[in-house]
PDB file of C-alpha atoms in Angstrom:
ATOM      1  CA  MET G 117      74.988  29.596  69.343  1.00  0.00           C
ATOM      2  CA  LEU G 118      76.461  32.403  67.377  1.00  0.00           C
ATOM      3  CA  HIS G 119      75.762  32.557  63.929  1.00  0.00           C
ATOM      4  CA  GLN G 120      78.279  35.196  62.292  1.00  0.00           C
ATOM      5  CA  ILE G 121      80.989  32.862  62.102  1.00  0.00           C
ATOM      6  CA  LYS G 122      81.865  31.750  58.235  1.00  0.00           C
ATOM      7  CA  GLY G 123      84.687  29.064  58.674  1.00  0.00           C
ATOM      8  CA  LEU G 124      88.341  30.283  58.663  1.00  0.00           C
ATOM      9  CA  HIS G 125      89.233  34.174  57.198  1.00  0.00           C
ATOM     10  CA  HIS G 126      93.325  32.885  57.477  1.00  0.00           C
ATOM     11  CA  VAL G 127      95.871  31.116  59.567  1.00  0.00           C
ATOM     12  CA  THR G 128      99.251  32.893  60.550  1.00  0.00           C
ATOM     13  CA  SER G 129     102.459  30.859  61.664  1.00  0.00           C
ATOM     14  CA  ILE G 130     106.174  31.899  62.490  1.00  0.00           C
ATOM     15  CA  ALA G 131     108.795  30.580  59.741  1.00  0.00           C
ATOM     16  CA  SER G 132     112.849  31.060  59.747  1.00  0.00           C
ATOM     17  CA  ASP G 133     113.381  32.547  56.685  1.00  0.00           C
ATOM     18  CA  ALA G 134     111.581  35.385  54.535  1.00  0.00           C
ATOM     19  CA  ALA G 135     113.176  34.356  51.209  1.00  0.00           C
ATOM     20  CA  GLU G 136     112.671  30.427  51.244  1.00  0.00           C
ATOM     21  CA  ASN G 137     108.936  31.174  52.821  1.00  0.00           C
ATOM     22  CA  ASN G 138     107.972  33.250  49.708  1.00  0.00           C
ATOM     23  CA  ALA G 139     109.299  30.887  47.237  1.00  0.00           C
ATOM     24  CA  PHE G 140     107.724  27.788  48.476  1.00  0.00           C
ATOM     25  CA  PHE G 141     104.370  29.535  49.025  1.00  0.00           C
ATOM     26  CA  THR G 142     104.734  31.089  45.329  1.00  0.00           C
ATOM     27  CA  GLN G 143     107.190  28.419  43.047  1.00  0.00           C
ATOM     28  CA  VAL G 144     106.618  25.130  45.202  1.00  0.00           C
ATOM     29  CA  LEU G 145     102.181  25.979  45.489  1.00  0.00           C
ATOM     30  CA  GLY G 146     101.741  28.319  43.135  1.00  0.00           C
ATOM     31  CA  GLN G 147     100.022  30.697  45.581  1.00  0.00           C
ATOM     32  CA  ARG G 148      99.529  34.408  45.019  1.00  0.00           C
ATOM     33  CA  ARG G 149     101.158  36.795  47.269  1.00  0.00           C
ATOM     34  CA  VAL G 150      98.812  39.178  48.112  1.00  0.00           C
ATOM     35  CA  LYS G 151     100.368  41.532  50.873  1.00  0.00           C
ATOM     36  CA  LYS G 152     103.913  42.451  51.550  1.00  0.00           C
ATOM     37  CA  THR G 153     103.871  44.178  54.771  1.00  0.00           C
ATOM     38  CA  VAL G 154     105.332  44.086  58.250  1.00  0.00           C
ATOM     39  CA  ASN G 155     104.804  42.676  61.509  1.00  0.00           C
ATOM     40  CA  PHE G 156     103.092  45.416  63.773  1.00  0.00           C
ATOM     41  CA  ASP G 157     104.903  45.309  66.707  1.00  0.00           C
ATOM     42  CA  ALA G 158     108.208  44.118  65.237  1.00  0.00           C
ATOM     43  CA  PRO G 159     107.895  46.354  62.258  1.00  0.00           C
ATOM     44  CA  ASP G 160     112.080  44.862  61.262  1.00  0.00           C
ATOM     45  CA  VAL G 161     109.922  41.362  60.437  1.00  0.00           C
ATOM     46  CA  TYR G 162     107.574  41.064  57.132  1.00  0.00           C
ATOM     47  CA  HIS G 163     104.045  40.165  57.558  1.00  0.00           C
ATOM     48  CA  LEU G 164     103.825  37.821  54.502  1.00  0.00           C
ATOM     49  CA  TYR G 165     100.319  37.044  53.038  1.00  0.00           C
ATOM     50  CA  TYR G 166      99.936  34.424  50.493  1.00  0.00           C
ATOM     51  CA  GLY G 167      96.083  33.522  48.886  1.00  0.00           C
ATOM     52  CA  ASP G 168      94.148  33.212  45.692  1.00  0.00           C
ATOM     53  CA  GLU G 169      94.287  36.042  43.299  1.00  0.00           C
ATOM     54  CA  VAL G 170      92.335  38.366  45.721  1.00  0.00           C
ATOM     55  CA  GLY G 171      93.435  37.269  49.564  1.00  0.00           C
ATOM     56  CA  SER G 172      89.752  35.691  49.525  1.00  0.00           C
ATOM     57  CA  PRO G 173      88.569  34.887  53.499  1.00  0.00           C
ATOM     58  CA  GLY G 174      89.154  31.334  53.670  1.00  0.00           C
ATOM     59  CA  SER G 175      92.395  31.277  51.054  1.00  0.00           C
ATOM     60  CA  VAL G 176      95.322  33.267  53.011  1.00  0.00           C
ATOM     61  CA  MET G 177      98.303  31.718  55.044  1.00  0.00           C
ATOM     62  CA  THR G 178     100.285  34.679  56.654  1.00  0.00           C
ATOM     63  CA  TYR G 179     103.575  34.319  58.120  1.00  0.00           C
ATOM     64  CA  PHE G 180     105.650  36.225  60.159  1.00  0.00           C
ATOM     65  CA  PRO G 181     109.539  35.408  58.982  1.00  0.00           C
ATOM     66  CA  PHE G 182     111.647  35.566  62.162  1.00  0.00           C
ATOM     67  CA  HIS G 183     115.191  34.759  61.393  1.00  0.00           C
ATOM     68  CA  ASN G 184     116.872  33.786  64.696  1.00  0.00           C
ATOM     69  CA  ALA G 185     113.869  32.038  66.505  1.00  0.00           C
ATOM     70  CA  VAL G 186     114.475  28.870  67.840  1.00  0.00           C
ATOM     71  CA  ARG G 187     112.654  26.132  65.820  1.00  0.00           C
ATOM     72  CA  GLY G 188     108.717  25.220  67.284  1.00  0.00           C
ATOM     73  CA  ARG G 189     107.879  21.858  69.253  1.00  0.00           C
ATOM     74  CA  ARG G 190     105.125  20.110  68.048  1.00  0.00           C
ATOM     75  CA  GLY G 191     102.577  18.739  70.794  1.00  0.00           C
ATOM     76  CA  THR G 192      99.445  19.760  72.191  1.00  0.00           C
ATOM     77  CA  GLY G 193      97.596  22.884  72.072  1.00  0.00           C
ATOM     78  CA  GLU G 194      98.169  24.174  68.776  1.00  0.00           C
ATOM     79  CA  VAL G 195      97.159  23.735  65.489  1.00  0.00           C
ATOM     80  CA  GLY G 196      99.187  21.148  63.949  1.00  0.00           C
ATOM     81  CA  GLU G 197      98.017  21.052  60.291  1.00  0.00           C
ATOM     82  CA  THR G 198      96.908  23.334  58.154  1.00  0.00           C
ATOM     83  CA  VAL G 199      94.361  21.635  55.496  1.00  0.00           C
ATOM     84  CA  TYR G 200      94.026  23.322  51.693  1.00  0.00           C
ATOM     85  CA  SER G 201      91.264  21.817  48.977  1.00  0.00           C
ATOM     86  CA  VAL G 202      92.058  20.567  45.630  1.00  0.00           C
ATOM     87  CA  PRO G 203      90.910  19.361  42.566  1.00  0.00           C
ATOM     88  CA  LYS G 204      89.985  15.468  42.497  1.00  0.00           C
ATOM     89  CA  GLY G 205      92.605  13.573  40.517  1.00  0.00           C
ATOM     90  CA  SER G 206      95.430  16.639  41.391  1.00  0.00           C
ATOM     91  CA  LEU G 207      97.399  14.464  44.239  1.00  0.00           C
ATOM     92  CA  THR G 208      98.993  12.852  41.777  1.00  0.00           C
ATOM     93  CA  PHE G 209     100.411  15.888  40.334  1.00  0.00           C
ATOM     94  CA  TRP G 210     101.481  17.210  43.570  1.00  0.00           C
ATOM     95  CA  ALA G 211     103.138  14.914  44.769  1.00  0.00           C
ATOM     96  CA  ASP G 212     105.527  15.187  41.751  1.00  0.00           C
ATOM     97  CA  ARG G 213     105.941  18.983  41.536  1.00  0.00           C
ATOM     98  CA  LEU G 214     106.133  18.811  46.235  1.00  0.00           C
ATOM     99  CA  GLY G 215     108.849  16.462  45.462  1.00  0.00           C
ATOM    100  CA  ALA G 216     111.771  17.651  47.390  1.00  0.00           C
ATOM    101  CA  ALA G 217     110.539  20.633  48.672  1.00  0.00           C
ATOM    102  CA  ALA G 218     108.584  19.612  51.165  1.00  0.00           C
ATOM    103  CA  GLU G 219     109.411  16.794  53.865  1.00  0.00           C
ATOM    104  CA  GLY G 220     107.590  13.526  55.325  1.00  0.00           C
ATOM    105  CA  LEU G 221     105.234  13.432  52.463  1.00  0.00           C
ATOM    106  CA  GLU G 222     102.365  10.645  52.900  1.00  0.00           C
ATOM    107  CA  ALA G 223      99.262   9.824  51.375  1.00  0.00           C
ATOM    108  CA  VAL G 224      96.158   9.390  53.296  1.00  0.00           C
ATOM    109  CA  ASN G 225      92.263   8.607  53.343  1.00  0.00           C
ATOM    110  CA  HIS G 226      91.119  10.650  56.707  1.00  0.00           C
ATOM    111  CA  PHE G 227      87.215  11.170  57.182  1.00  0.00           C
ATOM    112  CA  GLY G 228      86.465   9.670  53.398  1.00  0.00           C
ATOM    113  CA  GLU G 229      88.580  12.679  51.782  1.00  0.00           C
ATOM    114  CA  GLU G 230      91.908  11.618  49.898  1.00  0.00           C
ATOM    115  CA  ARG G 231      94.624  13.696  51.121  1.00  0.00           C
ATOM    116  CA  LEU G 232      98.697  14.433  50.945  1.00  0.00           C
ATOM    117  CA  ARG G 233     100.349  15.126  53.858  1.00  0.00           C
ATOM    118  CA  PHE G 234     103.823  17.120  54.152  1.00  0.00           C
ATOM    119  CA  GLN G 235     105.888  19.540  56.078  1.00  0.00           C
ATOM    120  CA  THR G 236     107.596  22.565  55.610  1.00  0.00           C
ATOM    121  CA  SER G 237     111.435  22.830  55.497  1.00  0.00           C
ATOM    122  CA  ASP G 238     110.562  24.173  59.204  1.00  0.00           C
ATOM    123  CA  GLY G 239     108.405  21.281  60.366  1.00  0.00           C
ATOM    124  CA  GLU G 240     105.390  22.916  60.168  1.00  0.00           C
ATOM    125  CA  GLY G 241     102.492  20.291  59.206  1.00  0.00           C
ATOM    126  CA  PHE G 242     100.368  20.665  56.287  1.00  0.00           C
ATOM    127  CA  ALA G 243      97.638  18.379  54.016  1.00  0.00           C
ATOM    128  CA  LEU G 244      96.040  18.655  50.405  1.00  0.00           C
ATOM    129  CA  ALA G 245      93.101  17.160  50.329  1.00  0.00           C
ATOM    130  CA  GLU G 246      90.703  15.946  46.846  1.00  0.00           C
ATOM    131  CA  ILE G 247      87.527  17.936  47.616  1.00  0.00           C
ATOM    132  CA  ALA G 248      84.802  17.377  44.802  1.00  0.00           C
ATOM    133  CA  ASP G 249      82.391  20.002  45.187  1.00  0.00           C
ATOM    134  CA  ASP G 250      84.866  23.061  46.426  1.00  0.00           C
ATOM    135  CA  ASN G 251      83.662  25.649  43.138  1.00  0.00           C
ATOM    136  CA  ARG G 252      86.244  28.723  44.546  1.00  0.00           C
ATOM    137  CA  HIS G 253      88.616  29.656  41.663  1.00  0.00           C
ATOM    138  CA  GLY G 254      92.051  28.721  42.274  1.00  0.00           C
ATOM    139  CA  TRP G 255      95.311  30.970  41.545  1.00  0.00           C
ATOM    140  CA  THR G 256      96.818  29.671  38.298  1.00  0.00           C
ATOM    141  CA  GLY G 257      99.115  32.361  37.847  1.00  0.00           C
ATOM    142  CA  ASN G 258     102.390  30.723  38.938  1.00  0.00           C
ATOM    143  CA  GLY G 259     102.123  27.726  36.431  1.00  0.00           C
ATOM    144  CA  ILE G 260      99.748  25.553  37.740  1.00  0.00           C
ATOM    145  CA  ALA G 261      96.644  24.462  35.659  1.00  0.00           C
ATOM    146  CA  ASP G 262      93.139  25.156  37.228  1.00  0.00           C
ATOM    147  CA  ASP G 263      92.488  21.519  37.588  1.00  0.00           C
ATOM    148  CA  HIS G 264      95.674  21.200  39.909  1.00  0.00           C
ATOM    149  CA  ALA G 265      95.173  24.415  41.909  1.00  0.00           C
ATOM    150  CA  ILE G 266      94.635  25.101  45.438  1.00  0.00           C
ATOM    151  CA  ARG G 267      91.420  26.408  46.149  1.00  0.00           C
ATOM    152  CA  GLY G 268      91.861  27.573  49.720  1.00  0.00           C
ATOM    153  CA  PHE G 269      91.694  25.970  52.911  1.00  0.00           C
ATOM    154  CA  HIS G 270      89.701  23.248  53.813  1.00  0.00           C
ATOM    155  CA  GLY G 271      89.988  23.208  57.320  1.00  0.00           C
ATOM    156  CA  ALA G 272      92.741  22.710  59.852  1.00  0.00           C
ATOM    157  CA  THR G 273      93.305  20.110  62.795  1.00  0.00           C
ATOM    158  CA  MET G 274      94.111  20.853  66.382  1.00  0.00           C
ATOM    159  CA  ARG G 275      96.112  18.598  68.369  1.00  0.00           C
ATOM    160  CA  LEU G 276      94.533  18.765  72.411  1.00  0.00           C
ATOM    161  CA  GLN G 277      95.101  16.879  75.523  1.00  0.00           C
ATOM    162  CA  ASP G 278      91.260  16.822  76.239  1.00  0.00           C
ATOM    163  CA  THR G 279      88.770  18.225  73.483  1.00  0.00           C
ATOM    164  CA  GLY G 280      85.997  18.526  75.665  1.00  0.00           C
ATOM    165  CA  ALA G 281      86.280  22.491  76.066  1.00  0.00           C
ATOM    166  CA  MET G 282      86.943  23.125  72.889  1.00  0.00           C
ATOM    167  CA  THR G 283      83.768  21.003  71.396  1.00  0.00           C
ATOM    168  CA  GLU G 284      81.929  23.498  73.921  1.00  0.00           C
ATOM    169  CA  LEU G 285      83.484  26.616  72.129  1.00  0.00           C
ATOM    170  CA  LEU G 286      83.421  25.576  68.774  1.00  0.00           C
ATOM    171  CA  THR G 287      79.795  24.351  69.333  1.00  0.00           C
ATOM    172  CA  PHE G 288      79.103  27.746  70.933  1.00  0.00           C
ATOM    173  CA  MET G 289      80.853  29.430  67.363  1.00  0.00           C
ATOM    174  CA  GLY G 290      78.255  27.848  65.450  1.00  0.00           C
ATOM    175  CA  TYR G 291      80.275  24.790  64.455  1.00  0.00           C
ATOM    176  CA  GLU G 292      78.636  21.041  64.388  1.00  0.00           C
ATOM    177  CA  LYS G 293      79.825  17.843  65.347  1.00  0.00           C
ATOM    178  CA  GLN G 294      79.938  15.562  61.965  1.00  0.00           C
ATOM    179  CA  ASP G 295      81.757  12.351  62.967  1.00  0.00           C
ATOM    180  CA  THR G 296      84.718  10.446  64.923  1.00  0.00           C
ATOM    181  CA  ILE G 297      86.975   8.219  63.841  1.00  0.00           C
ATOM    182  CA  GLY G 298      89.754   6.979  66.616  1.00  0.00           C
ATOM    183  CA  ASN G 299      90.787  10.157  68.361  1.00  0.00           C
ATOM    184  CA  VAL G 300      89.531  12.517  65.949  1.00  0.00           C
ATOM    185  CA  SER G 301      86.434  14.903  65.897  1.00  0.00           C
ATOM    186  CA  ARG G 302      85.256  16.254  63.286  1.00  0.00           C
ATOM    187  CA  PHE G 303      83.169  19.835  62.887  1.00  0.00           C
ATOM    188  CA  ALA G 304      81.654  21.913  60.243  1.00  0.00           C
ATOM    189  CA  VAL G 305      80.470  25.241  60.044  1.00  0.00           C
ATOM    190  CA  ALA G 306      77.469  25.731  56.565  1.00  0.00           C
ATOM    191  CA  ASP G 307      77.686  28.192  54.620  1.00  0.00           C
ATOM    192  CA  GLY G 308      81.058  29.312  55.468  1.00  0.00           C
ATOM    193  CA  THR G 309      83.781  30.775  52.997  1.00  0.00           C
ATOM    194  CA  GLY G 310      84.463  27.011  51.987  1.00  0.00           C
ATOM    195  CA  ALA G 311      87.411  26.736  54.641  1.00  0.00           C
ATOM    196  CA  ASN G 312      84.653  25.037  56.614  1.00  0.00           C
ATOM    197  CA  THR G 313      85.938  22.348  58.931  1.00  0.00           C
ATOM    198  CA  ILE G 314      87.918  21.612  61.881  1.00  0.00           C
ATOM    199  CA  ASP G 315      89.203  18.555  63.476  1.00  0.00           C
ATOM    200  CA  LEU G 316      89.935  17.939  66.938  1.00  0.00           C
ATOM    201  CA  GLU G 317      93.206  15.442  67.876  1.00  0.00           C
ATOM    202  CA  LYS G 318      92.606  14.346  71.240  1.00  0.00           C
ATOM    203  CA  LEU G 319      96.297  13.196  72.693  1.00  0.00           C
ATOM    204  CA  PRO G 320      95.881  12.930  76.456  1.00  0.00           C
ATOM    205  CA  SER G 321      99.170  12.012  77.006  1.00  0.00           C
ATOM    206  CA  ALA G 322     101.747  14.052  74.544  1.00  0.00           C
ATOM    207  CA  LYS G 323     103.609  17.277  75.640  1.00  0.00           C
ATOM    208  CA  HIS G 324     102.280  20.698  75.542  1.00  0.00           C
ATOM    209  CA  ALA G 325     103.685  22.487  71.840  1.00  0.00           C
ATOM    210  CA  SER G 326     106.471  25.133  72.474  1.00  0.00           C
ATOM    211  CA  GLN G 327     106.415  28.098  69.664  1.00  0.00           C
ATOM    212  CA  GLY G 328     108.265  28.505  67.212  1.00  0.00           C
ATOM    213  CA  THR G 329     109.430  28.719  63.736  1.00  0.00           C
ATOM    214  CA  GLY G 330     107.302  25.864  61.847  1.00  0.00           C
ATOM    215  CA  SER G 331     104.433  26.537  64.694  1.00  0.00           C
ATOM    216  CA  VAL G 332     101.190  28.346  64.097  1.00  0.00           C
ATOM    217  CA  HIS G 333     100.951  31.409  65.801  1.00  0.00           C
ATOM    218  CA  HIS G 334      97.097  31.736  65.641  1.00  0.00           C
ATOM    219  CA  ILE G 335      94.005  30.987  63.598  1.00  0.00           C
ATOM    220  CA  ALA G 336      91.759  33.087  62.092  1.00  0.00           C
ATOM    221  CA  PHE G 337      87.986  32.646  61.744  1.00  0.00           C
ATOM    222  CA  ALA G 338      85.828  34.901  59.117  1.00  0.00           C
ATOM    223  CA  VAL G 339      82.856  37.198  60.029  1.00  0.00           C
ATOM    224  CA  GLU G 340      81.375  39.814  57.421  1.00  0.00           C
ATOM    225  CA  ASN G 341      81.828  43.007  58.778  1.00  0.00           C
ATOM    226  CA  ARG G 342      82.515  44.867  62.179  1.00  0.00           C
ATOM    227  CA  ALA G 343      78.773  44.749  63.084  1.00  0.00           C
ATOM    228  CA  ALA G 344      78.913  41.018  63.589  1.00  0.00           C
ATOM    229  CA  GLN G 345      82.168  41.154  65.063  1.00  0.00           C
ATOM    230  CA  LEU G 346      81.072  42.930  67.815  1.00  0.00           C
ATOM    231  CA  GLU G 347      78.158  40.633  68.199  1.00  0.00           C
ATOM    232  CA  VAL G 348      80.669  38.069  68.588  1.00  0.00           C
ATOM    233  CA  ARG G 349      83.111  39.718  70.596  1.00  0.00           C
ATOM    234  CA  ALA G 350      80.071  40.715  72.986  1.00  0.00           C
ATOM    235  CA  ALA G 351      78.709  37.033  72.865  1.00  0.00           C
ATOM    236  CA  LEU G 352      82.335  35.560  73.797  1.00  0.00           C
ATOM    237  CA  LEU G 353      82.806  38.127  76.410  1.00  0.00           C
ATOM    238  CA  ASP G 354      79.041  37.358  78.078  1.00  0.00           C
ATOM    239  CA  THR G 355      80.825  33.557  78.040  1.00  0.00           C
ATOM    240  CA  GLY G 356      83.790  34.444  80.030  1.00  0.00           C
ATOM    241  CA  TYR G 357      86.585  34.705  77.653  1.00  0.00           C
ATOM    242  CA  GLN G 358      88.741  37.446  77.622  1.00  0.00           C
ATOM    243  CA  VAL G 359      89.049  39.382  74.627  1.00  0.00           C
ATOM    244  CA  THR G 360      91.024  41.716  73.366  1.00  0.00           C
ATOM    245  CA  PRO G 361      89.454  45.216  71.712  1.00  0.00           C
ATOM    246  CA  VAL G 362      88.966  45.584  68.324  1.00  0.00           C
ATOM    247  CA  ILE G 363      92.384  46.194  66.774  1.00  0.00           C
ATOM    248  CA  ASP G 364      92.741  47.734  63.102  1.00  0.00           C
ATOM    249  CA  ARG G 365      94.915  45.482  60.908  1.00  0.00           C
ATOM    250  CA  ASP G 366      94.682  47.386  58.004  1.00  0.00           C
ATOM    251  CA  TYR G 367      93.070  45.156  55.696  1.00  0.00           C
ATOM    252  CA  PHE G 368      90.584  43.620  58.404  1.00  0.00           C
ATOM    253  CA  TRP G 369      89.693  44.400  61.670  1.00  0.00           C
ATOM    254  CA  ALA G 370      90.650  41.676  64.187  1.00  0.00           C
ATOM    255  CA  ILE G 371      90.259  40.289  67.706  1.00  0.00           C
ATOM    256  CA  TYR G 372      91.551  38.008  69.985  1.00  0.00           C
ATOM    257  CA  PHE G 373      91.587  35.294  72.604  1.00  0.00           C
ATOM    258  CA  ARG G 374      93.016  32.614  74.260  1.00  0.00           C
ATOM    259  CA  THR G 375      91.042  28.825  73.966  1.00  0.00           C
ATOM    260  CA  PRO G 376      90.798  25.914  76.301  1.00  0.00           C
ATOM    261  CA  GLY G 377      94.002  24.563  75.352  1.00  0.00           C
ATOM    262  CA  GLY G 378      96.531  27.550  75.119  1.00  0.00           C
ATOM    263  CA  ILE G 379      95.361  28.031  71.221  1.00  0.00           C
ATOM    264  CA  LEU G 380      95.297  32.131  70.123  1.00  0.00           C
ATOM    265  CA  PHE G 381      91.925  32.114  68.227  1.00  0.00           C
ATOM    266  CA  GLU G 382      91.020  35.438  66.225  1.00  0.00           C
ATOM    267  CA  VAL G 383      87.555  36.926  64.413  1.00  0.00           C
ATOM    268  CA  ALA G 384      88.677  38.783  61.448  1.00  0.00           C
ATOM    269  CA  THR G 385      86.309  40.878  59.250  1.00  0.00           C
ATOM    270  CA  ASN G 386      85.749  40.248  55.128  1.00  0.00           C
ATOM    271  CA  GLU G 387      86.261  43.490  54.884  1.00  0.00           C
ATOM    272  CA  PRO G 388      87.882  45.638  53.482  1.00  0.00           C
ATOM    273  CA  GLY G 389      90.242  43.358  51.774  1.00  0.00           C
ATOM    274  CA  PHE G 390      93.761  43.260  50.416  1.00  0.00           C
ATOM    275  CA  ASP G 391      92.631  45.891  47.503  1.00  0.00           C
ATOM    276  CA  ARG G 392      92.242  48.559  49.540  1.00  0.00           C
ATOM    277  CA  ASP G 393      95.948  50.665  49.180  1.00  0.00           C
ATOM    278  CA  GLU G 394      96.895  48.056  45.972  1.00  0.00           C
ATOM    279  CA  ASP G 395      95.198  47.350  42.976  1.00  0.00           C
ATOM    280  CA  ILE G 396      93.981  44.038  42.179  1.00  0.00           C
ATOM    281  CA  ALA G 397      96.600  43.681  39.621  1.00  0.00           C
ATOM    282  CA  HIS G 398      99.428  44.384  41.588  1.00  0.00           C
ATOM    283  CA  LEU G 399      98.697  43.057  45.056  1.00  0.00           C
ATOM    284  CA  GLY G 400     101.840  41.873  46.886  1.00  0.00           C
ATOM    285  CA  GLU G 401     104.429  43.877  44.555  1.00  0.00           C
ATOM    286  CA  ALA G 402     105.127  46.813  47.137  1.00  0.00           C
ATOM    287  CA  LEU G 403     105.752  46.927  50.629  1.00  0.00           C
ATOM    288  CA  LYS G 404     103.314  48.420  52.929  1.00  0.00           C
ATOM    289  CA  LEU G 405     103.655  49.652  55.697  1.00  0.00           C
ATOM    290  CA  PRO G 406     101.224  50.556  58.837  1.00  0.00           C
ATOM    291  CA  LYS G 407     100.853  54.122  58.909  1.00  0.00           C
ATOM    292  CA  GLN G 408     102.123  54.589  62.695  1.00  0.00           C
ATOM    293  CA  HIS G 409     105.399  53.038  60.452  1.00  0.00           C
ATOM    294  CA  GLU G 410     105.534  54.942  57.757  1.00  0.00           C
ATOM    295  CA  ASP G 411     108.167  57.376  58.860  1.00  0.00           C
ATOM    296  CA  GLN G 412     110.709  54.489  59.845  1.00  0.00           C
ATOM    297  CA  ARG G 413     110.215  53.451  56.066  1.00  0.00           C
ATOM    298  CA  SER G 414     114.069  53.649  54.862  1.00  0.00           C
ATOM    299  CA  LEU G 415     114.910  52.158  58.139  1.00  0.00           C
ATOM    300  CA  ILE G 416     113.069  49.454  57.724  1.00  0.00           C
ATOM    301  CA  GLU G 417     113.311  48.460  54.301  1.00  0.00           C
ATOM    302  CA  SER G 418     117.469  48.275  55.378  1.00  0.00           C
ATOM    303  CA  HIS G 419     116.440  45.543  57.625  1.00  0.00           C
ATOM    304  CA  LEU G 420     114.597  43.233  55.276  1.00  0.00           C
ATOM    305  CA  GLN G 421     115.372  40.586  52.758  1.00  0.00           C
ATOM    306  CA  THR G 422     114.677  40.798  49.415  1.00  0.00           C
ATOM    307  CA  LEU G 423     112.328  38.701  47.902  1.00  0.00           C
ATOM    308  CA  ALA G 424     111.584  37.743  44.533  1.00  0.00           C
TER     309      ALA G 424
END
């Protein structure tokens, strides 16, 4: 069993419109845009990062806004819901704030947690969960007080036709099973980033998801450094997974592998962080390009929407 995994690092999804995506995460959810860069493989498409003040591992939601992409179909083999942690007693505030900006608002109790579920205009599933013992500092720079501010991720729910192989993988990655209610089983990792839970929802009769706007592209797990990442990679290869070489993503190093059921996992380092090329006071303000695309800056900028 691995001990290097420290909960979630980030979640990356596909959006339909960069400006709308930016407005929702900064003006509605009150997150800080900590990086404005581009997709390494499609530099005419933004890669936008939203999180807490510094983009701490376990707080960062990232997006590829593909303007002409088709809408994804919900189903199995995907991350169906990304869950943020908020302070106890804050869900009434959030229900009012989300208002018409979100779809399908629903108050639920899930594993003893009071939650507010909602969907974005692209149909992507989220929830806000009241977590009493989350001592992380939320970002309060967009009109949200500390007693309401999002702390970071609490976890995510994965939808699968069968959960057996994923249970084995999560256990190998250091997660322990906590409980099962109905068709959902909860797993948690100790001493993580705060984004420590994964729920597996078993849907044996559901169709497989089709990726598009509103879909999670991949979910990333955190390790402290490159040495820990190499240990994880070696262990996964020994177990039979096909894992990519280490890829430099400028703000972290990444490896990727496809899991049972089809979900793409990433293992990302907590180093070097989003302040490697911007002062913390100005994170996410300037367009930062991967070095291989810097000579195309004028052309790239001409294809990108202007963001507030």
